[in-house]
């Protein structure tokens, strides 16, 4: 399925993912991780992007952020990627690319999915076996949200701030969100939206985005379009002296054509409804 056009709309959060070239590591020690975070903070400030959550994995980064100006996130990611690659190439005396092409992104319906995306991003180290608990992993925003360590990168979203009146109350409420494991289908849904560049949200949110952007945000249905009017097979009158085998072949052909039309219509309906 082809990727939809990437949208960059101000004041709407995005889930951003960038992977190392051929899934190879792009962080090699603590200094690399820290340099990336420092560069992320500087680029976010420069291009007016609010970073709400992040995780840095050995071969991947994931960020949740809201642009406050047009093209804020593309500018931030371009600046960040260039600066970090130069740092790594100089430090390790290497050359060439570090990332597997452009970053991927997905718009998020905040009210429905934002805090769920926080959990998705910050729990990656656990699912990948990189830490026994999220509090043990130093390179994610969980420590900030759990009130364990203040991050200078993070600008808290209103939905996180609404969890409580104090930092301690917000942290307690936030930890409660992690008491239950993710539903597998929800994990797959989030992963699929970011892979295909689709919108993480319901139909009402997608309608809103289409109105704002004046672009289609839903993938086209697969399969051939439904026929507006079926062609009816009309039996030709028998011709006197006509060869019987020829008439029989014509009848078989007519039945086959009608059967093929019916099978095509049924196949198209299956593809459209998912049944």
mmCIF file of C-alpha atoms in Angstrom:
data_model
loop_
_atom_site.group_PDB
_atom_site.id
_atom_site.type_symbol
_atom_site.label_atom_id
_atom_site.label_comp_id
_atom_site.label_asym_id
_atom_site.label_seq_id
_atom_site.Cartn_x
_atom_site.Cartn_y
_atom_site.Cartn_z
ATOM 1 C CA UNK A 1 0.000 0.000 0.000
ATOM 2 C CA UNK A 2 1.542 3.359 -0.978
ATOM 3 C CA UNK A 3 2.326 5.955 1.669
ATOM 4 C CA UNK A 4 0.054 8.958 1.872
ATOM 5 C CA UNK A 5 1.452 12.500 1.568
ATOM 6 C CA UNK A 6 3.177 13.547 4.791
ATOM 7 C CA UNK A 7 1.250 16.271 6.597
ATOM 8 C CA UNK A 8 2.771 18.919 8.857
ATOM 9 C CA UNK A 9 0.018 20.856 10.597
ATOM 10 C CA UNK A 10 0.691 23.283 13.411
ATOM 11 C CA UNK A 11 -0.615 22.447 16.895
ATOM 12 C CA UNK A 12 -1.297 18.786 16.033
ATOM 13 C CA UNK A 13 1.080 16.214 17.595
ATOM 14 C CA UNK A 14 3.043 13.773 15.498
ATOM 15 C CA UNK A 15 4.586 10.405 16.203
ATOM 16 C CA UNK A 16 8.042 10.421 14.587
ATOM 17 C CA UNK A 17 10.244 7.385 13.934
ATOM 18 C CA UNK A 18 13.697 7.205 12.374
ATOM 19 C CA UNK A 19 15.647 3.973 12.006
ATOM 20 C CA UNK A 20 19.339 3.271 11.530
ATOM 21 C CA UNK A 21 20.541 2.311 8.052
ATOM 22 C CA UNK A 22 19.919 -1.433 7.538
ATOM 23 C CA UNK A 23 18.720 -1.462 11.167
ATOM 24 C CA UNK A 24 22.315 -0.992 12.300
ATOM 25 C CA UNK A 25 23.124 0.877 15.535
ATOM 26 C CA UNK A 26 23.219 4.657 15.487
ATOM 27 C CA UNK A 27 24.207 5.063 19.172
ATOM 28 C CA UNK A 28 27.354 3.481 20.540
ATOM 29 C CA UNK A 29 27.864 4.882 24.040
ATOM 30 C CA UNK A 30 26.356 7.305 26.549
ATOM 31 C CA UNK A 31 28.076 10.310 24.986
ATOM 32 C CA UNK A 32 26.266 9.644 21.702
ATOM 33 C CA UNK A 33 22.870 9.492 23.402
ATOM 34 C CA UNK A 34 23.547 12.691 25.336
ATOM 35 C CA UNK A 35 24.744 14.551 22.257
ATOM 36 C CA UNK A 36 21.581 13.568 20.398
ATOM 37 C CA UNK A 37 19.375 14.808 23.242
ATOM 38 C CA UNK A 38 21.258 18.105 23.444
ATOM 39 C CA UNK A 39 20.921 18.517 19.691
ATOM 40 C CA UNK A 40 17.216 17.643 19.860
ATOM 41 C CA UNK A 41 16.615 20.324 22.492
ATOM 42 C CA UNK A 42 18.471 22.962 20.478
ATOM 43 C CA UNK A 43 16.741 22.082 17.191
ATOM 44 C CA UNK A 44 13.314 21.993 18.870
ATOM 45 C CA UNK A 45 13.886 25.425 20.374
ATOM 46 C CA UNK A 46 15.173 26.838 17.099
ATOM 47 C CA UNK A 47 12.265 25.588 14.993
ATOM 48 C CA UNK A 48 9.562 26.005 17.647
ATOM 49 C CA UNK A 49 8.624 22.384 18.205
ATOM 50 C CA UNK A 50 7.337 21.092 21.554
ATOM 51 C CA UNK A 51 8.797 17.655 22.323
ATOM 52 C CA UNK A 52 6.421 15.719 24.590
ATOM 53 C CA UNK A 53 7.959 12.246 24.737
ATOM 54 C CA UNK A 54 10.887 10.315 23.279
ATOM 55 C CA UNK A 55 12.937 7.156 23.404
ATOM 56 C CA UNK A 56 16.431 6.621 22.017
ATOM 57 C CA UNK A 57 17.104 2.980 21.174
ATOM 58 C CA UNK A 58 20.378 1.559 19.854
ATOM 59 C CA UNK A 59 19.143 1.551 16.243
ATOM 60 C CA UNK A 60 16.105 3.851 16.357
ATOM 61 C CA UNK A 61 14.603 7.039 17.740
ATOM 62 C CA UNK A 62 10.950 7.725 18.440
ATOM 63 C CA UNK A 63 9.610 11.177 19.292
ATOM 64 C CA UNK A 64 6.188 12.655 19.985
ATOM 65 C CA UNK A 65 6.145 16.368 19.234
ATOM 66 C CA UNK A 66 3.888 19.262 18.260
ATOM 67 C CA UNK A 67 5.019 21.916 15.756
ATOM 68 C CA UNK A 68 4.083 25.502 16.566
ATOM 69 C CA UNK A 69 5.018 26.901 13.145
ATOM 70 C CA UNK A 70 4.597 25.523 9.602
ATOM 71 C CA UNK A 71 7.342 23.072 8.612
ATOM 72 C CA UNK A 72 8.646 23.059 12.180
ATOM 73 C CA UNK A 73 9.133 19.297 12.436
ATOM 74 C CA UNK A 74 10.747 18.764 8.984
ATOM 75 C CA UNK A 75 13.180 21.602 9.724
ATOM 76 C CA UNK A 76 13.938 20.218 13.174
ATOM 77 C CA UNK A 77 14.541 16.684 11.910
ATOM 78 C CA UNK A 78 16.707 17.845 9.013
ATOM 79 C CA UNK A 79 18.885 19.966 11.290
ATOM 80 C CA UNK A 80 19.052 17.277 13.961
ATOM 81 C CA UNK A 81 19.907 14.504 11.522
ATOM 82 C CA UNK A 82 22.650 16.485 9.805
ATOM 83 C CA UNK A 83 24.264 17.574 13.063
ATOM 84 C CA UNK A 84 24.194 14.119 14.623
ATOM 85 C CA UNK A 85 25.562 12.327 11.548
ATOM 86 C CA UNK A 86 28.442 14.793 11.365
ATOM 87 C CA UNK A 87 29.179 14.162 15.042
ATOM 88 C CA UNK A 88 29.181 10.364 14.652
ATOM 89 C CA UNK A 89 31.218 10.369 11.448
ATOM 90 C CA UNK A 90 33.844 12.630 12.992
ATOM 91 C CA UNK A 91 33.990 10.779 16.285
ATOM 92 C CA UNK A 92 34.277 7.296 14.817
ATOM 93 C CA UNK A 93 36.138 8.262 11.645
ATOM 94 C CA UNK A 94 33.457 6.921 9.389
ATOM 95 C CA UNK A 95 31.565 8.319 6.405
ATOM 96 C CA UNK A 96 28.256 7.944 4.688
ATOM 97 C CA UNK A 97 24.698 7.845 5.874
ATOM 98 C CA UNK A 98 23.551 6.813 9.330
ATOM 99 C CA UNK A 99 19.767 6.718 8.862
ATOM 100 C CA UNK A 100 17.568 4.547 6.652
ATOM 101 C CA UNK A 101 16.176 7.358 4.527
ATOM 102 C CA UNK A 102 13.691 9.961 5.721
ATOM 103 C CA UNK A 103 11.956 9.784 9.056
ATOM 104 C CA UNK A 104 8.383 8.497 9.202
ATOM 105 C CA UNK A 105 5.569 10.356 10.925
ATOM 106 C CA UNK A 106 1.915 10.066 11.813
ATOM 107 C CA UNK A 107 -0.552 12.678 13.042
ATOM 108 C CA UNK A 108 -2.136 11.845 16.408
ATOM 109 C CA UNK A 109 -5.674 12.447 17.615
ATOM 110 C CA UNK A 110 -4.591 13.904 20.966
ATOM 111 C CA UNK A 111 -7.726 13.343 23.010
ATOM 112 C CA UNK A 112 -8.004 9.712 21.937
ATOM 113 C CA UNK A 113 -4.407 8.506 21.583
ATOM 114 C CA UNK A 114 -1.742 10.918 22.835
ATOM 115 C CA UNK A 115 -1.051 9.416 26.274
ATOM 116 C CA UNK A 116 -1.344 5.954 24.723
ATOM 117 C CA UNK A 117 1.437 6.946 22.333
ATOM 118 C CA UNK A 118 3.501 8.137 25.317
ATOM 119 C CA UNK A 119 3.185 4.640 26.750
ATOM 120 C CA UNK A 120 3.946 3.017 23.395
ATOM 121 C CA UNK A 121 7.143 5.033 22.961
ATOM 122 C CA UNK A 122 8.440 4.811 26.529
ATOM 123 C CA UNK A 123 7.763 1.079 26.880
ATOM 124 C CA UNK A 124 9.886 0.145 23.847
ATOM 125 C CA UNK A 125 12.973 -0.708 25.959
ATOM 126 C CA UNK A 126 10.928 -3.242 27.946
ATOM 127 C CA UNK A 127 9.448 -4.925 24.876
ATOM 128 C CA UNK A 128 12.895 -5.103 23.297
ATOM 129 C CA UNK A 129 14.519 -6.509 26.427
ATOM 130 C CA UNK A 130 16.835 -3.532 26.950
ATOM 131 C CA UNK A 131 15.773 -2.921 30.560
ATOM 132 C CA UNK A 132 13.860 -4.633 33.341
ATOM 133 C CA UNK A 133 11.790 -1.536 34.039
ATOM 134 C CA UNK A 134 11.207 1.785 32.321
ATOM 135 C CA UNK A 135 12.703 3.607 35.307
ATOM 136 C CA UNK A 136 15.997 1.792 34.639
ATOM 137 C CA UNK A 137 16.296 3.037 31.064
ATOM 138 C CA UNK A 138 18.059 6.393 30.990
ATOM 139 C CA UNK A 139 17.301 7.416 27.400
ATOM 140 C CA UNK A 140 13.564 7.930 27.394
ATOM 141 C CA UNK A 141 11.150 10.535 28.722
ATOM 142 C CA UNK A 142 9.611 8.136 31.247
ATOM 143 C CA UNK A 143 11.858 9.378 34.051
ATOM 144 C CA UNK A 144 10.565 12.901 33.436
ATOM 145 C CA UNK A 145 6.911 11.871 33.379
ATOM 146 C CA UNK A 146 7.349 9.657 36.440
ATOM 147 C CA UNK A 147 8.980 12.591 38.298
ATOM 148 C CA UNK A 148 12.278 10.747 38.660
ATOM 149 C CA UNK A 149 14.479 13.188 36.733
ATOM 150 C CA UNK A 150 13.690 16.523 35.085
ATOM 151 C CA UNK A 151 14.274 16.660 31.332
ATOM 152 C CA UNK A 152 15.205 19.924 29.651
ATOM 153 C CA UNK A 153 14.010 18.468 26.325
ATOM 154 C CA UNK A 154 10.377 17.929 27.326
ATOM 155 C CA UNK A 155 7.568 20.468 27.110
ATOM 156 C CA UNK A 156 4.562 18.884 28.755
ATOM 157 C CA UNK A 157 1.334 18.607 26.770
ATOM 158 C CA UNK A 158 -1.909 19.881 28.295
ATOM 159 C CA UNK A 159 -3.242 16.316 28.587
ATOM 160 C CA UNK A 160 -0.305 15.268 30.737
ATOM 161 C CA UNK A 161 -0.660 18.402 32.859
ATOM 162 C CA UNK A 162 -4.353 17.557 33.372
ATOM 163 C CA UNK A 163 -3.393 14.336 35.177
ATOM 164 C CA UNK A 164 -2.878 16.221 38.458
ATOM 165 C CA UNK A 165 -2.376 19.540 40.190
ATOM 166 C CA UNK A 166 1.213 18.816 41.274
ATOM 167 C CA UNK A 167 4.203 17.093 39.722
ATOM 168 C CA UNK A 168 3.866 14.241 42.220
ATOM 169 C CA UNK A 169 0.156 13.790 41.498
ATOM 170 C CA UNK A 170 0.761 13.785 37.755
ATOM 171 C CA UNK A 171 3.555 11.241 38.128
ATOM 172 C CA UNK A 172 1.378 8.924 40.233
ATOM 173 C CA UNK A 173 -1.483 9.139 37.733
ATOM 174 C CA UNK A 174 0.916 8.573 34.857
ATOM 175 C CA UNK A 175 2.428 5.444 36.427
ATOM 176 C CA UNK A 176 -1.075 4.054 36.812
ATOM 177 C CA UNK A 177 -1.397 4.054 33.026
ATOM 178 C CA UNK A 178 1.315 1.379 32.868
ATOM 179 C CA UNK A 179 -0.333 -1.092 35.237
ATOM 180 C CA UNK A 180 -1.873 -3.057 32.380
ATOM 181 C CA UNK A 181 -0.192 -4.516 29.325
ATOM 182 C CA UNK A 182 -0.942 -3.151 25.906
ATOM 183 C CA UNK A 183 -3.548 -4.924 23.852
ATOM 184 C CA UNK A 184 -1.699 -6.615 20.991
ATOM 185 C CA UNK A 185 -4.098 -5.223 18.386
ATOM 186 C CA UNK A 186 -3.541 -1.680 19.653
ATOM 187 C CA UNK A 187 0.221 -2.138 19.431
ATOM 188 C CA UNK A 188 -0.115 -3.378 15.865
ATOM 189 C CA UNK A 189 -2.441 -0.511 14.965
ATOM 190 C CA UNK A 190 0.003 2.134 16.198
ATOM 191 C CA UNK A 191 2.927 0.399 14.470
ATOM 192 C CA UNK A 192 0.972 0.167 11.201
ATOM 193 C CA UNK A 193 -0.038 3.832 11.188
ATOM 194 C CA UNK A 194 3.540 5.001 11.600
ATOM 195 C CA UNK A 195 4.823 2.493 9.027
ATOM 196 C CA UNK A 196 2.369 3.699 6.381
ATOM 197 C CA UNK A 197 2.284 7.352 7.422
ATOM 198 C CA UNK A 198 -1.413 7.156 8.220
ATOM 199 C CA UNK A 199 -3.351 9.123 10.831
ATOM 200 C CA UNK A 200 -3.784 7.709 14.329
ATOM 201 C CA UNK A 201 -7.392 8.609 15.035
ATOM 202 C CA UNK A 202 -11.036 8.019 14.229
ATOM 203 C CA UNK A 203 -13.187 9.163 11.341
ATOM 204 C CA UNK A 204 -14.177 12.466 12.977
ATOM 205 C CA UNK A 205 -10.510 13.399 13.444
ATOM 206 C CA UNK A 206 -9.664 12.322 9.895
ATOM 207 C CA UNK A 207 -12.522 14.429 8.543
ATOM 208 C CA UNK A 208 -11.100 17.389 10.440
ATOM 209 C CA UNK A 209 -7.606 16.844 9.028
ATOM 210 C CA UNK A 210 -8.933 16.539 5.476
ATOM 211 C CA UNK A 211 -10.780 19.851 5.890
ATOM 212 C CA UNK A 212 -7.715 21.606 7.305
ATOM 213 C CA UNK A 213 -5.212 20.229 4.811
ATOM 214 C CA UNK A 214 -7.512 19.937 1.791
ATOM 215 C CA UNK A 215 -5.900 16.542 1.149
ATOM 216 C CA UNK A 216 -7.039 12.947 1.234
ATOM 217 C CA UNK A 217 -5.814 11.173 4.370
ATOM 218 C CA UNK A 218 -7.488 7.794 3.928
ATOM 219 C CA UNK A 219 -5.949 5.137 1.672
ATOM 220 C CA UNK A 220 -7.929 4.233 -1.425
ATOM 221 C CA UNK A 221 -9.778 0.935 -1.374
ATOM 222 C CA UNK A 222 -8.062 -1.876 -3.203
ATOM 223 C CA UNK A 223 -9.638 -3.790 -6.090
ATOM 224 C CA UNK A 224 -11.466 -2.783 -9.236
ATOM 225 C CA UNK A 225 -14.309 -0.258 -8.894
ATOM 226 C CA UNK A 226 -17.822 -1.638 -8.732
ATOM 227 C CA UNK A 227 -19.616 -1.646 -12.096
ATOM 228 C CA UNK A 228 -22.425 0.886 -12.405
ATOM 229 C CA UNK A 229 -24.508 -1.341 -14.629
ATOM 230 C CA UNK A 230 -24.014 -4.969 -15.485
ATOM 231 C CA UNK A 231 -24.144 -5.962 -19.103
ATOM 232 C CA UNK A 232 -26.842 -8.521 -19.634
ATOM 233 C CA UNK A 233 -26.159 -11.396 -21.971
ATOM 234 C CA UNK A 234 -28.802 -11.609 -24.691
ATOM 235 C CA UNK A 235 -29.292 -14.982 -26.319
ATOM 236 C CA UNK A 236 -29.219 -14.811 -30.079
ATOM 237 C CA UNK A 237 -32.015 -16.541 -31.956
ATOM 238 C CA UNK A 238 -31.125 -19.896 -33.394
ATOM 239 C CA UNK A 239 -30.173 -19.864 -37.049
ATOM 240 C CA UNK A 240 -31.661 -22.560 -39.222
ATOM 241 C CA UNK A 241 -29.055 -25.038 -40.262
ATOM 242 C CA UNK A 242 -26.574 -23.716 -37.686
ATOM 243 C CA UNK A 243 -24.073 -26.285 -36.510
ATOM 244 C CA UNK A 244 -25.115 -27.778 -33.150
ATOM 245 C CA UNK A 245 -21.579 -27.866 -31.782
ATOM 246 C CA UNK A 246 -21.190 -24.153 -32.546
ATOM 247 C CA UNK A 247 -24.445 -23.382 -30.705
ATOM 248 C CA UNK A 248 -23.276 -25.468 -27.765
ATOM 249 C CA UNK A 249 -19.958 -23.631 -27.618
ATOM 250 C CA UNK A 250 -21.723 -20.274 -27.727
ATOM 251 C CA UNK A 251 -24.012 -21.294 -24.854
ATOM 252 C CA UNK A 252 -21.037 -22.413 -22.764
ATOM 253 C CA UNK A 253 -19.236 -19.130 -23.501
ATOM 254 C CA UNK A 254 -22.305 -17.116 -22.440
ATOM 255 C CA UNK A 255 -22.561 -19.044 -19.158
ATOM 256 C CA UNK A 256 -18.820 -18.598 -18.478
ATOM 257 C CA UNK A 257 -19.015 -14.841 -19.123
ATOM 258 C CA UNK A 258 -21.934 -14.483 -16.708
ATOM 259 C CA UNK A 259 -20.128 -16.611 -14.090
ATOM 260 C CA UNK A 260 -16.947 -14.521 -14.413
ATOM 261 C CA UNK A 261 -18.899 -11.280 -13.943
ATOM 262 C CA UNK A 262 -20.535 -12.674 -10.806
ATOM 263 C CA UNK A 263 -17.186 -13.887 -9.401
ATOM 264 C CA UNK A 264 -15.567 -10.509 -10.107
ATOM 265 C CA UNK A 265 -18.363 -8.638 -8.317
ATOM 266 C CA UNK A 266 -18.142 -10.978 -5.319
ATOM 267 C CA UNK A 267 -14.344 -10.621 -5.124
ATOM 268 C CA UNK A 268 -14.579 -6.815 -5.286
ATOM 269 C CA UNK A 269 -17.179 -6.781 -2.492
ATOM 270 C CA UNK A 270 -14.932 -8.959 -0.315
ATOM 271 C CA UNK A 271 -12.009 -6.596 -0.754
ATOM 272 C CA UNK A 272 -14.128 -3.526 0.017
ATOM 273 C CA UNK A 273 -15.866 -4.848 3.146
ATOM 274 C CA UNK A 274 -13.018 -6.917 4.549
ATOM 275 C CA UNK A 275 -15.446 -9.823 5.145
#
